[in-house]
Coordinates of C-alpha atoms in Angstrom, one line a residue:
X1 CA 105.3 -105.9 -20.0
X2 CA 103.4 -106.2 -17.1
X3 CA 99.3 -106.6 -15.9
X4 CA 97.5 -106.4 -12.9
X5 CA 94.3 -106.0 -11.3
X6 CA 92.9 -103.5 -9.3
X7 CA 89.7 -102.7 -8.1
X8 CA 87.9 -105.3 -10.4
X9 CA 89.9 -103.8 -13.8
X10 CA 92.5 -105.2 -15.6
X11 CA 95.2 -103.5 -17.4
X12 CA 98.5 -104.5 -19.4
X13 CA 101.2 -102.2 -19.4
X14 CA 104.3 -102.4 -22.4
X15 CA 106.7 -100.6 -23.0
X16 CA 109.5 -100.8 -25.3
X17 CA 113.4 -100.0 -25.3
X18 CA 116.1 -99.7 -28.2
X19 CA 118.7 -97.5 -29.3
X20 CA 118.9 -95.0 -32.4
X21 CA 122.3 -93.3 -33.1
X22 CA 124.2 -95.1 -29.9
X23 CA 121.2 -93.4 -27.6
X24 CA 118.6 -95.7 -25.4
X25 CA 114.8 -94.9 -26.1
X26 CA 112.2 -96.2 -23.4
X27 CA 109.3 -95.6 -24.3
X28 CA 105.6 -96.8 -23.4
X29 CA 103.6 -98.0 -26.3
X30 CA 100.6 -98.7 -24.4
X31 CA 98.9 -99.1 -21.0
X32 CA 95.6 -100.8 -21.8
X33 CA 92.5 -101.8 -20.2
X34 CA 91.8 -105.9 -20.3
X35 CA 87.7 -107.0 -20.8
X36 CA 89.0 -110.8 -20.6
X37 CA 90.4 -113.0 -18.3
X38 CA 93.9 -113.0 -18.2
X39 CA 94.9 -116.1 -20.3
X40 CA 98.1 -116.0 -22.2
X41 CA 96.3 -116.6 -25.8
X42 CA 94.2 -113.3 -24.7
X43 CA 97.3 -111.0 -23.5
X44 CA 99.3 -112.5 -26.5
X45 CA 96.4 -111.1 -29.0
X46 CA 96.6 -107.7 -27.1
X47 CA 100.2 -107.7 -27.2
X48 CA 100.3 -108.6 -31.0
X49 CA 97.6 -105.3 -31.6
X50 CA 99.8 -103.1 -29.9
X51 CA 102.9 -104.4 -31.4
X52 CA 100.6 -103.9 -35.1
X53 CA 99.7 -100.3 -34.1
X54 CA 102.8 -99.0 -33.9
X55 CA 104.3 -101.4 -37.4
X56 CA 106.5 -103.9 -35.1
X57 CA 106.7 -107.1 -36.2
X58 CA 106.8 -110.0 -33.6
X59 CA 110.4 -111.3 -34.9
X60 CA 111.8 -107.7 -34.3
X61 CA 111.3 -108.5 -30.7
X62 CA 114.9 -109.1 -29.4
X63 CA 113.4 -110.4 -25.6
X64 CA 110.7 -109.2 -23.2
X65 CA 110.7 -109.4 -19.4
X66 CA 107.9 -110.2 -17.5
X67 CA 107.0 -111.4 -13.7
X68 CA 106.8 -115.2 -13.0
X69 CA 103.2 -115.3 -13.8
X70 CA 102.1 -118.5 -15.4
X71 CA 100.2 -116.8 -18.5
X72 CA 103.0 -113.6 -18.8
X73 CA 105.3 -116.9 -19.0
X74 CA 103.4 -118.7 -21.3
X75 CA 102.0 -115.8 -23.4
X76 CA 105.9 -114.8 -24.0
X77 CA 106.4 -118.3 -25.4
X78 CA 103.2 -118.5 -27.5
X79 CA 104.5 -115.5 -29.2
X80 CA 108.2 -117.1 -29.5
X81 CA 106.5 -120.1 -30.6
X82 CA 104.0 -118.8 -33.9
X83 CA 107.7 -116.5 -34.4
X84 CA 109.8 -119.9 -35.5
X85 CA 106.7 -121.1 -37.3
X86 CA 106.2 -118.3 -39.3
X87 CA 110.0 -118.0 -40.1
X88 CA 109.9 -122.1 -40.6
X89 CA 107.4 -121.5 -43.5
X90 CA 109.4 -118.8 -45.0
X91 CA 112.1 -120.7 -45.1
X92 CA 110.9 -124.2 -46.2
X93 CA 112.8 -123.9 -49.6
X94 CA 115.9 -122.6 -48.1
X95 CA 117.4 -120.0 -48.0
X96 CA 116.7 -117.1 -50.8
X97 CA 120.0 -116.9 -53.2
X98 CA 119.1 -113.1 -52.6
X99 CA 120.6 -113.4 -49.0
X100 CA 124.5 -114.5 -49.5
X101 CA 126.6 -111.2 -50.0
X102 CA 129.5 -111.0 -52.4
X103 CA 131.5 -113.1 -50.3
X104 CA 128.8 -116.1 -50.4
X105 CA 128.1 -115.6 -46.8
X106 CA 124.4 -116.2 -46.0
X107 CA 123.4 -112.4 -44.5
X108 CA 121.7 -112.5 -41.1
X109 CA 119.2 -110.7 -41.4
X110 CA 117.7 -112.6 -44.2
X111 CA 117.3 -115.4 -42.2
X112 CA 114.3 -113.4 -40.7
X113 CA 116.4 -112.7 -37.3
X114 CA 115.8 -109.2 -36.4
X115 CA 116.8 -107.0 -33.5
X116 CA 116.5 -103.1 -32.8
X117 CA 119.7 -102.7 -32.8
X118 CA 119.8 -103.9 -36.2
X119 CA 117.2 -102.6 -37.6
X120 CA 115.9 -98.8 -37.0
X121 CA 112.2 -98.8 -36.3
X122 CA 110.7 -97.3 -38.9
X123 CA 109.0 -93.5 -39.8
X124 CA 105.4 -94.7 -38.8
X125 CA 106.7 -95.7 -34.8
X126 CA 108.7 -93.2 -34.8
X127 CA 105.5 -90.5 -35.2
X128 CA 103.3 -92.7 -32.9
X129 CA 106.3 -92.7 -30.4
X130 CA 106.5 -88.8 -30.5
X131 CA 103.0 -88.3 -30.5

């Protein structure tokens, strides 16, 4: 991810990369135009609409680079940040008996800690991607 400024007009670029079948996919998902100052609570809610346009949820985000800017930083950790709360209330009971395989060994993945290379985006990015 990355913004800048030019002539007066903001814009956020993101893309995104991950493998299907042992292959790397970049891709962009959007290059869009910023009507706000650049705060990091205003490019996190742009991030989060893209990432809901194309049916990515935040904790399938296995890392995103950025420049040193203050509010890229910060923005990155605001989304880390409502991530472990959200997976903090879904697990305040503990952990789901649903998640232990035969074995008894708690699963991952059930645990709410997603990566692309774990889990193949789904039908609906892959249309917007190819569209």
């Amino acid at each position: 991810m990355d913004c800048c400024t030019r002539l007066n007009r903001g814009i956020i670029g993101i893309n995104i990369q991950y493998h299907i079948k042992n292959k790397l996919v970049i891709r962009t998902l959007a290059m869009s135009n910023l009507e706000e100052r650049h705060t990091s609570d205003y490019l996190k809610s742009v991030v989060l609409k893209v990432l809901n346009r194309y049916d990515i949820r935040p904790d399938q985000v296995y890392s995103c680079t950025v420049d040193n800017g203050a509010n890229m930083v910060k923005m990155v950790g605001l989304i880390a940040e409502d991530n472990e709360n959200d997976a903090q209330e879904h697990n305040i009971g503990g952990i789901d008996e649903d998640s232990n395989n035969e074995d008894g060994d708690t699963d991952v993945l059930a645990n709410n800690q997603y990566s692309f290379e774990n889990e193949i985006l789904n039908d609906n990015v892959q249309e917007h991607l190819v569209n």
